[in-house]
PDB file of C-alpha atoms in Angstrom:
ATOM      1  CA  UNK A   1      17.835   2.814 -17.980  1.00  0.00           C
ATOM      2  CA  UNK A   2      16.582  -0.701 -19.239  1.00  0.00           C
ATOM      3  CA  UNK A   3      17.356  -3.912 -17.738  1.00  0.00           C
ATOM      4  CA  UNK A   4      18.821  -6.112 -18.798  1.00  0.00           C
ATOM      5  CA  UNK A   5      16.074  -8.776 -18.968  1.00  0.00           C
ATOM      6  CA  UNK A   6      13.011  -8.041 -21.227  1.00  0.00           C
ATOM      7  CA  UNK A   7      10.437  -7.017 -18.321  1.00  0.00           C
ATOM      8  CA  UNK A   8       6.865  -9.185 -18.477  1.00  0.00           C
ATOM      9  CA  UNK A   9       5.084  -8.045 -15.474  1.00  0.00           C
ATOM     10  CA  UNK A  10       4.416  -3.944 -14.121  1.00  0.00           C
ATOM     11  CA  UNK A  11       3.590  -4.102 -10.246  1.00  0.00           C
ATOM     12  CA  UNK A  12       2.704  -1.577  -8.491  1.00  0.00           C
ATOM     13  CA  UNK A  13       2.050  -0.574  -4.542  1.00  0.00           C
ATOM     14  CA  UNK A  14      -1.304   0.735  -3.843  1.00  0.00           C
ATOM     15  CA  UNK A  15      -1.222   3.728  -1.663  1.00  0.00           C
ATOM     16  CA  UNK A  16       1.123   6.334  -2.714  1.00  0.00           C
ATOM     17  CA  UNK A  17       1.139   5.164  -6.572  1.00  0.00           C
ATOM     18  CA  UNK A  18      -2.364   4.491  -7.548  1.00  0.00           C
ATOM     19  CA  UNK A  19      -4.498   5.748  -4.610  1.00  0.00           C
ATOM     20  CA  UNK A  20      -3.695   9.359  -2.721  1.00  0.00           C
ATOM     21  CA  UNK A  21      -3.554   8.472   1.069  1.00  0.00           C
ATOM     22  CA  UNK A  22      -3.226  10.421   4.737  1.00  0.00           C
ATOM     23  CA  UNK A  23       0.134   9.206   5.613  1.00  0.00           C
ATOM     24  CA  UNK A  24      -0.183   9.516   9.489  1.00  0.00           C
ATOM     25  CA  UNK A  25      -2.533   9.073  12.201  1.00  0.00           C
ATOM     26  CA  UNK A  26      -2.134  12.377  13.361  1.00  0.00           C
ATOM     27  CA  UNK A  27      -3.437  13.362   9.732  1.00  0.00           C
ATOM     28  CA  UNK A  28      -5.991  11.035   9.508  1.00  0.00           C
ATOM     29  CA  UNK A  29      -7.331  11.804  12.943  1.00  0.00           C
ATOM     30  CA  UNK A  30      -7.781  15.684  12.076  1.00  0.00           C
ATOM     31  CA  UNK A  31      -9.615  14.967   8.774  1.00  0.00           C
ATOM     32  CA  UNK A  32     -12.422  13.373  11.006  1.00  0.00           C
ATOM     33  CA  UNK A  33     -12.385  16.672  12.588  1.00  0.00           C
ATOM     34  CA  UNK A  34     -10.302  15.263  15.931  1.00  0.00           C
ATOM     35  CA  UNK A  35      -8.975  18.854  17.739  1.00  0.00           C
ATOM     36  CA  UNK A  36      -5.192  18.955  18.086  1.00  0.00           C
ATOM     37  CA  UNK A  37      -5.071  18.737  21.766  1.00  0.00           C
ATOM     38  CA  UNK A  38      -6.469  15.254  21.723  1.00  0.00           C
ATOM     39  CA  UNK A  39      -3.923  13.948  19.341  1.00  0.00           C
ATOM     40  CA  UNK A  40      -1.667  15.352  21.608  1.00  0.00           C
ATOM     41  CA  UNK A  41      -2.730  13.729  24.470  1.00  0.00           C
ATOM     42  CA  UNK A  42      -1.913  10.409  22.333  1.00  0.00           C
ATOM     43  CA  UNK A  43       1.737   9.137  24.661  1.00  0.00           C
ATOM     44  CA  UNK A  44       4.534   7.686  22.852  1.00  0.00           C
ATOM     45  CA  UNK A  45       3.600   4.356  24.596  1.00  0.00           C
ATOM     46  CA  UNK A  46      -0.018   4.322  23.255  1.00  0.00           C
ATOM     47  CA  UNK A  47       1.530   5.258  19.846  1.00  0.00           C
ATOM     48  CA  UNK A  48       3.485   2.069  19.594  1.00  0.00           C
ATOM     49  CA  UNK A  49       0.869  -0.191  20.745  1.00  0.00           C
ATOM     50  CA  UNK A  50      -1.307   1.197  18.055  1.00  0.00           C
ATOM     51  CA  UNK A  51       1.018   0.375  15.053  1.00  0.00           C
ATOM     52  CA  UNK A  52       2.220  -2.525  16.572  1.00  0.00           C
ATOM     53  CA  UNK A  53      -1.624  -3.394  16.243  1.00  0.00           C
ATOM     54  CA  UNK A  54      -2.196  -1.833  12.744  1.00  0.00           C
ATOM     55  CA  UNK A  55       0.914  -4.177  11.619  1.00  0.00           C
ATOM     56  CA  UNK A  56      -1.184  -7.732  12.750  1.00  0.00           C
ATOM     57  CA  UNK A  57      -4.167  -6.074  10.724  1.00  0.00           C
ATOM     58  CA  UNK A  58      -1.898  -5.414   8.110  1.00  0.00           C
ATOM     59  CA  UNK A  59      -0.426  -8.993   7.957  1.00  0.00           C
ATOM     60  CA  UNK A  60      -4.017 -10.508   8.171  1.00  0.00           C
ATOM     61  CA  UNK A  61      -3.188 -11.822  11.686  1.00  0.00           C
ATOM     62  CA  UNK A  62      -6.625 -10.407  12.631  1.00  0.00           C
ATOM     63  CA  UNK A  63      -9.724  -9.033  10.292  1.00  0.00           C
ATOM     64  CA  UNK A  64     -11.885  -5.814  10.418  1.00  0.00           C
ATOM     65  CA  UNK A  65     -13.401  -6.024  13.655  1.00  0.00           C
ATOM     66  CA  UNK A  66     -11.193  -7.788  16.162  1.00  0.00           C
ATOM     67  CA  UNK A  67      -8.619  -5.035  14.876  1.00  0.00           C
ATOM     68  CA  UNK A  68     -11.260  -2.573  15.690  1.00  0.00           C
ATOM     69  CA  UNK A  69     -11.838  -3.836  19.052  1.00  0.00           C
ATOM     70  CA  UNK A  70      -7.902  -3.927  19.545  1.00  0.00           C
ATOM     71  CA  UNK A  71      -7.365  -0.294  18.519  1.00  0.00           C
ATOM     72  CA  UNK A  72     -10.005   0.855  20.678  1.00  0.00           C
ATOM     73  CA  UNK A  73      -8.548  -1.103  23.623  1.00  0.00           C
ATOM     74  CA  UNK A  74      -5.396   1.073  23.189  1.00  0.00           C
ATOM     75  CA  UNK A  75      -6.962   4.356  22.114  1.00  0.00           C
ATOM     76  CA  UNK A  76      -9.864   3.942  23.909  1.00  0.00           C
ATOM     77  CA  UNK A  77      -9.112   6.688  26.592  1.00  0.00           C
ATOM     78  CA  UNK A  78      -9.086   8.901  23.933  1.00  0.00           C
ATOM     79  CA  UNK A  79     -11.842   8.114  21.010  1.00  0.00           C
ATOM     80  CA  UNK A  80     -14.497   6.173  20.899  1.00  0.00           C
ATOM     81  CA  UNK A  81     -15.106   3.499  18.569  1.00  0.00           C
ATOM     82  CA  UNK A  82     -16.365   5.001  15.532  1.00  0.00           C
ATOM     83  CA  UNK A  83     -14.322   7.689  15.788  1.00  0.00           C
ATOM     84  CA  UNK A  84     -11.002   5.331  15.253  1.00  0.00           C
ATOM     85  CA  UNK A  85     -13.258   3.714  12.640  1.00  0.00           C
ATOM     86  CA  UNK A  86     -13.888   6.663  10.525  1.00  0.00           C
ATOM     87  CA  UNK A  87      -9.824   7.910  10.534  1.00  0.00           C
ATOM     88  CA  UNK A  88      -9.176   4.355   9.840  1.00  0.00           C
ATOM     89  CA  UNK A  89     -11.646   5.171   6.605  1.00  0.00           C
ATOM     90  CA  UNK A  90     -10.150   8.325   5.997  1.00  0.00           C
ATOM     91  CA  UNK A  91      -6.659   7.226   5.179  1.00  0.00           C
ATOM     92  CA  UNK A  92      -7.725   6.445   1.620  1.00  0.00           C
ATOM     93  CA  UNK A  93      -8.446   9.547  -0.245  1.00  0.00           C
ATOM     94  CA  UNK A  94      -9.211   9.101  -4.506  1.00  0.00           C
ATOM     95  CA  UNK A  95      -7.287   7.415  -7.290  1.00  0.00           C
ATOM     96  CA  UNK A  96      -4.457   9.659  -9.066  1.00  0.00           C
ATOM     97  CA  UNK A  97      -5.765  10.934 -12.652  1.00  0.00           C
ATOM     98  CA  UNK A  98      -4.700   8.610 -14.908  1.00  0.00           C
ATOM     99  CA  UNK A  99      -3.382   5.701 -13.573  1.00  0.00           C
ATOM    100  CA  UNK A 100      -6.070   3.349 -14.977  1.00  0.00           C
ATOM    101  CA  UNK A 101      -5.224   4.572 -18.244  1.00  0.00           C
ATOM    102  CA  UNK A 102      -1.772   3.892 -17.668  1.00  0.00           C
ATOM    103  CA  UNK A 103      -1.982   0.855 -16.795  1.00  0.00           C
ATOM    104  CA  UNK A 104      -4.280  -0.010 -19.587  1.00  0.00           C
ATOM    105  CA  UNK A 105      -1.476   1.280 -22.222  1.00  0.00           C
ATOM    106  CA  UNK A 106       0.938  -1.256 -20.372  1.00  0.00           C
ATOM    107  CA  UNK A 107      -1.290  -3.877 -20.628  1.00  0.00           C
ATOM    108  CA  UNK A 108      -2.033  -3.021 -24.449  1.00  0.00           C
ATOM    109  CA  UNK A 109       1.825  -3.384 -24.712  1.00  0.00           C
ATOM    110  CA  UNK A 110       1.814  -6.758 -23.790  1.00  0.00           C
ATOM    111  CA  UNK A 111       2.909  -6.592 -20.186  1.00  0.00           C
ATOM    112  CA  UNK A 112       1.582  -8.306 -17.423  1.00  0.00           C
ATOM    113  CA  UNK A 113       0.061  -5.812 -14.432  1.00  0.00           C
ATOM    114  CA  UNK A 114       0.018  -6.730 -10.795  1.00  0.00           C
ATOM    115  CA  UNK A 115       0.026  -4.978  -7.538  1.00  0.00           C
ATOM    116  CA  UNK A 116       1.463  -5.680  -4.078  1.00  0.00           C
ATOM    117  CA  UNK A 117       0.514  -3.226  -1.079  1.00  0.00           C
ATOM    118  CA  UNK A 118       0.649  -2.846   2.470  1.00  0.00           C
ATOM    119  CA  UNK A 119      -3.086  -3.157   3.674  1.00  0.00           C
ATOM    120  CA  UNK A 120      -5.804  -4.612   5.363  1.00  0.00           C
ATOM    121  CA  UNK A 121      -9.204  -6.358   4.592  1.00  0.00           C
ATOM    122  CA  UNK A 122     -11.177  -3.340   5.115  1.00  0.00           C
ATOM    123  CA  UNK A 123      -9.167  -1.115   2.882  1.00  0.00           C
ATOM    124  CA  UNK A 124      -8.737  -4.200   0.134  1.00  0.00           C
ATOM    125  CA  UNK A 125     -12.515  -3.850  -0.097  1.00  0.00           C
ATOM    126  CA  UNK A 126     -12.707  -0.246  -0.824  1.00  0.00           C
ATOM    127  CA  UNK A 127      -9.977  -0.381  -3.182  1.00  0.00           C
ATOM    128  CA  UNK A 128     -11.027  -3.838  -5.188  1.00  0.00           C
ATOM    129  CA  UNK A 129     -14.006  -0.762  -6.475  1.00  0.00           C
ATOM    130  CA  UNK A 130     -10.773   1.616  -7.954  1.00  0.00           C
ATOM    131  CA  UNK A 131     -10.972   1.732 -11.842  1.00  0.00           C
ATOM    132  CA  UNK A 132      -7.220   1.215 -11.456  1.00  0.00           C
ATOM    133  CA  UNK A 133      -7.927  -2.327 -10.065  1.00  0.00           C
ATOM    134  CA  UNK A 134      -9.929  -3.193 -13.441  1.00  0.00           C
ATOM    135  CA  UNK A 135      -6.328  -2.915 -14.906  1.00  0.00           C
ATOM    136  CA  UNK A 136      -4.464  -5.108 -13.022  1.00  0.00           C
ATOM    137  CA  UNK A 137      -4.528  -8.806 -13.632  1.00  0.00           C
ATOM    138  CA  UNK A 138      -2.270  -9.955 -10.537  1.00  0.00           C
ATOM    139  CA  UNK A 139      -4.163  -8.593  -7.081  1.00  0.00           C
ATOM    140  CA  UNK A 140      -1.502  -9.311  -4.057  1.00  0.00           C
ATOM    141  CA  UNK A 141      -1.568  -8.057  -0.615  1.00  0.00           C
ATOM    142  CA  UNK A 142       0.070  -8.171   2.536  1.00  0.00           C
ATOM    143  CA  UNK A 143      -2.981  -9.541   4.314  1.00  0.00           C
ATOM    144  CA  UNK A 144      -3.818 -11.810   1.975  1.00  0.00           C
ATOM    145  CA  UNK A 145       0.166 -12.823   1.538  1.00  0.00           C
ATOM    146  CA  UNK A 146       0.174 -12.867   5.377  1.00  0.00           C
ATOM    147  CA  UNK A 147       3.318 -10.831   5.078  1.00  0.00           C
ATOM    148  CA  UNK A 148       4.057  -7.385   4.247  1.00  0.00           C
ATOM    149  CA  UNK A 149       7.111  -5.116   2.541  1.00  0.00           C
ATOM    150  CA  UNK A 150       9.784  -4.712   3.284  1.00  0.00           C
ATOM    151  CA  UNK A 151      10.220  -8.053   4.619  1.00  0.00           C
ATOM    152  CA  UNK A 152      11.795 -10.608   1.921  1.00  0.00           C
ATOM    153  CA  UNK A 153       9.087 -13.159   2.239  1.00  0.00           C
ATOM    154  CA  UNK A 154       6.626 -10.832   0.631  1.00  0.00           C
ATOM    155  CA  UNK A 155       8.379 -10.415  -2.675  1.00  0.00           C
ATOM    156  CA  UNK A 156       9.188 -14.322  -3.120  1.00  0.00           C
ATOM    157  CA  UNK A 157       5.805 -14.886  -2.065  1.00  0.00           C
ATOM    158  CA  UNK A 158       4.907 -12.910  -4.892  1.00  0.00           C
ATOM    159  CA  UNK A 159       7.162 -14.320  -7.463  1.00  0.00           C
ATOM    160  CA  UNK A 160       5.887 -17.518  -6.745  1.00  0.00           C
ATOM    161  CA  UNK A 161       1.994 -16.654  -6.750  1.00  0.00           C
ATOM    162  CA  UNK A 162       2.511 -15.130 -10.109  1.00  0.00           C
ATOM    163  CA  UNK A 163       5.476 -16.873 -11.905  1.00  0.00           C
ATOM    164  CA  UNK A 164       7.463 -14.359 -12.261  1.00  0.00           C
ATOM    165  CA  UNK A 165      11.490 -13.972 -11.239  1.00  0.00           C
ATOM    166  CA  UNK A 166      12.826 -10.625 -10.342  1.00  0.00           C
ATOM    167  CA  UNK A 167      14.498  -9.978 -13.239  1.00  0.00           C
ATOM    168  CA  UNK A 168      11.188  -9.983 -15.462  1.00  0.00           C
ATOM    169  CA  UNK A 169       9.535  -7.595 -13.040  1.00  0.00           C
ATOM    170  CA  UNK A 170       9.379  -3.654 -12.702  1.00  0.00           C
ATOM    171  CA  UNK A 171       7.968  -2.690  -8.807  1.00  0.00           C
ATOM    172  CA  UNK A 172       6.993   0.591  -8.644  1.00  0.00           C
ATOM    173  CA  UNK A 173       6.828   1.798  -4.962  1.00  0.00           C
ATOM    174  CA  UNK A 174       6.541   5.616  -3.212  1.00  0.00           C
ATOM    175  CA  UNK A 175       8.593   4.286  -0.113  1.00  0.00           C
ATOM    176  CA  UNK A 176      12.524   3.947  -0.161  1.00  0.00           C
ATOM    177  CA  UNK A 177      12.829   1.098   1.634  1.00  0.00           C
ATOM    178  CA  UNK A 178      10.283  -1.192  -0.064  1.00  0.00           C
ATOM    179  CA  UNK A 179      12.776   0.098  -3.179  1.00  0.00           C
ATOM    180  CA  UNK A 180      15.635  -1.469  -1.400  1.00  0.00           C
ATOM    181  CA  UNK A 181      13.982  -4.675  -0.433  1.00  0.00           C
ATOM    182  CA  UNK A 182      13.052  -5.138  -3.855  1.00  0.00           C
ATOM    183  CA  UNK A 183      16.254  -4.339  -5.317  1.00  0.00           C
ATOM    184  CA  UNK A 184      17.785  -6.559  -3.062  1.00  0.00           C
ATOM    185  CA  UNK A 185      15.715  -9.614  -4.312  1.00  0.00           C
ATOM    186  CA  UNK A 186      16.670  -8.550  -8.166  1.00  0.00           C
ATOM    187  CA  UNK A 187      13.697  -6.892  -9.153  1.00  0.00           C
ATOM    188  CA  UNK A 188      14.121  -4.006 -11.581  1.00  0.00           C
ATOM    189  CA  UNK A 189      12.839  -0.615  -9.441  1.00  0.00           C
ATOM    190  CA  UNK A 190      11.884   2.470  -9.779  1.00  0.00           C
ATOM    191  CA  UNK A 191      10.842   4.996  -6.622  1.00  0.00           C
ATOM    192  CA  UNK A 192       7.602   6.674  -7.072  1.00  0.00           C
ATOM    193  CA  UNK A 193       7.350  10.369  -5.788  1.00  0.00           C
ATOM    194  CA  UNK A 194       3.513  10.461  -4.017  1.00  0.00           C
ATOM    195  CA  UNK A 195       3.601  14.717  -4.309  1.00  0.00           C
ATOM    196  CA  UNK A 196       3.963  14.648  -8.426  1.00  0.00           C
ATOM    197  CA  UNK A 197       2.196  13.032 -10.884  1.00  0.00           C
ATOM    198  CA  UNK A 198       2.087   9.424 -10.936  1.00  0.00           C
ATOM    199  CA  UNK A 199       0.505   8.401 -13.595  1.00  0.00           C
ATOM    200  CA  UNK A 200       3.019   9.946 -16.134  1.00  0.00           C
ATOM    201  CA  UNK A 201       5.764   8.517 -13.501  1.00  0.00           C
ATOM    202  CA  UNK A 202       4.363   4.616 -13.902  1.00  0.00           C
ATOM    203  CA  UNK A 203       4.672   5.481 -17.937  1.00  0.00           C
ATOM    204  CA  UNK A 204       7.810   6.703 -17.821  1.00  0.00           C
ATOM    205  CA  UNK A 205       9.484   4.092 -15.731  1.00  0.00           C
ATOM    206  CA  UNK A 206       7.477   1.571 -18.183  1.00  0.00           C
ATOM    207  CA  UNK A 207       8.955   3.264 -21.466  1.00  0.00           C
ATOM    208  CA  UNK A 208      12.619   3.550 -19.710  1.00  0.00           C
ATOM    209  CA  UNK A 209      12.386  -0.594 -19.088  1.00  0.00           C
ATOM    210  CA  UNK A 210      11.801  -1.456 -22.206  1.00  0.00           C
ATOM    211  CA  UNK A 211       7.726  -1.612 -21.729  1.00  0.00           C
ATOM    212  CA  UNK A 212       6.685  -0.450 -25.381  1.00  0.00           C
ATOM    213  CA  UNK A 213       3.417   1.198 -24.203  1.00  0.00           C
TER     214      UNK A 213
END
């Protein structure tokens, strides 16, 4: 379906969409080679504490190493430093084939690209190097924002960094309720599925808006 409003400006989110990511702690932890029965060990209280601290990283409350030294304060009976450092590390995985190229043909088209992720100062840095990111003109964060999806203020913090109103934009997101949110403040939306192909999904949802790419 096309909106109704000629669309100017493609965002995307970051993990999920451009860049394949562990999802989970627990997942993360294990690809640093972390044995099951330590994760396990992990209580429901620690748990909390931990994303509650992951969120003020994510926000840009904090940067790289005071988050580090807050992680470890909380997980510290169970991993050392580097340990938490390297699954912190390990949550980005590669860039989905494609998407650079994709969002090369949008910008070819005439159509603004611009991203807006949940993330942190140490991953921004790793993924500022993605081929993707040579694509996209707009760079917007939660850290940098000092907000983060699916909170309103993220989304008009957006619009008014970049100039846009929701009605000229098309958010592409892997997560339902950064959808909604985004919906809800009039952008145009499609939901990206992280387990298919994504670059043919951003093209798609481009082509279906009205994006002549």
């Amino acid at each position: 379906m096309t909106s109704r409003h000629p669309i100017r400006l493609v965002c995307v989110d970051l993990g999920g969409v451009v860049i394949r990511i562990r999802r989970s702690p627990a997942e993360t932890l294990h690809a640093v080679g972390v044995p099951g029965y330590l994760l396990d060990a992990i209580s429901d209280e620690e748990m909390r504490a931990f994303r509650a601290t992951t969120a003020r990283h994510q926000r840009g409350e904090y940067g790289w190493s005071a988050w580090l030294d807050d992680a470890h304060r909380v997980l510290g009976h169970h991993f050392d430093r580097e340990t938490i450092a390297r699954a912190h590390d390990a949550i980005l995985v590669g860039e989905y084939p494609g998407v650079a190229r994709v969002l090369g043909l949008i910008r070819s088209a005439g159509a603004v690209t611009a991203c807006l992720s949940n993330t942190n100062d140490r991953h921004w840095d790793a993924l500022l190097e993605l081929p993707a990111m040579g694509e996209i003109e707009h760079r917007h964060a939660s850290h940098l924002l000092r907000c983060e999806k699916p909170g309103e203020a993220i989304y008009r913090a957006f619009e008014r960094a970049t100039g846009f109103g929701g009605d000229e934009i098309l958010f592409l997101d892997d997560l339902e309720e950064h959808c909604i949110a985004a919906r809800a403040c009039g952008w145009n939306v499609v939901r990206i599925d992280h387990e298919r192909d994504t670059a043919a999904q951003i093209l798609s949802a481009a082509r279906a808006h009205g994006v002549g790419c």
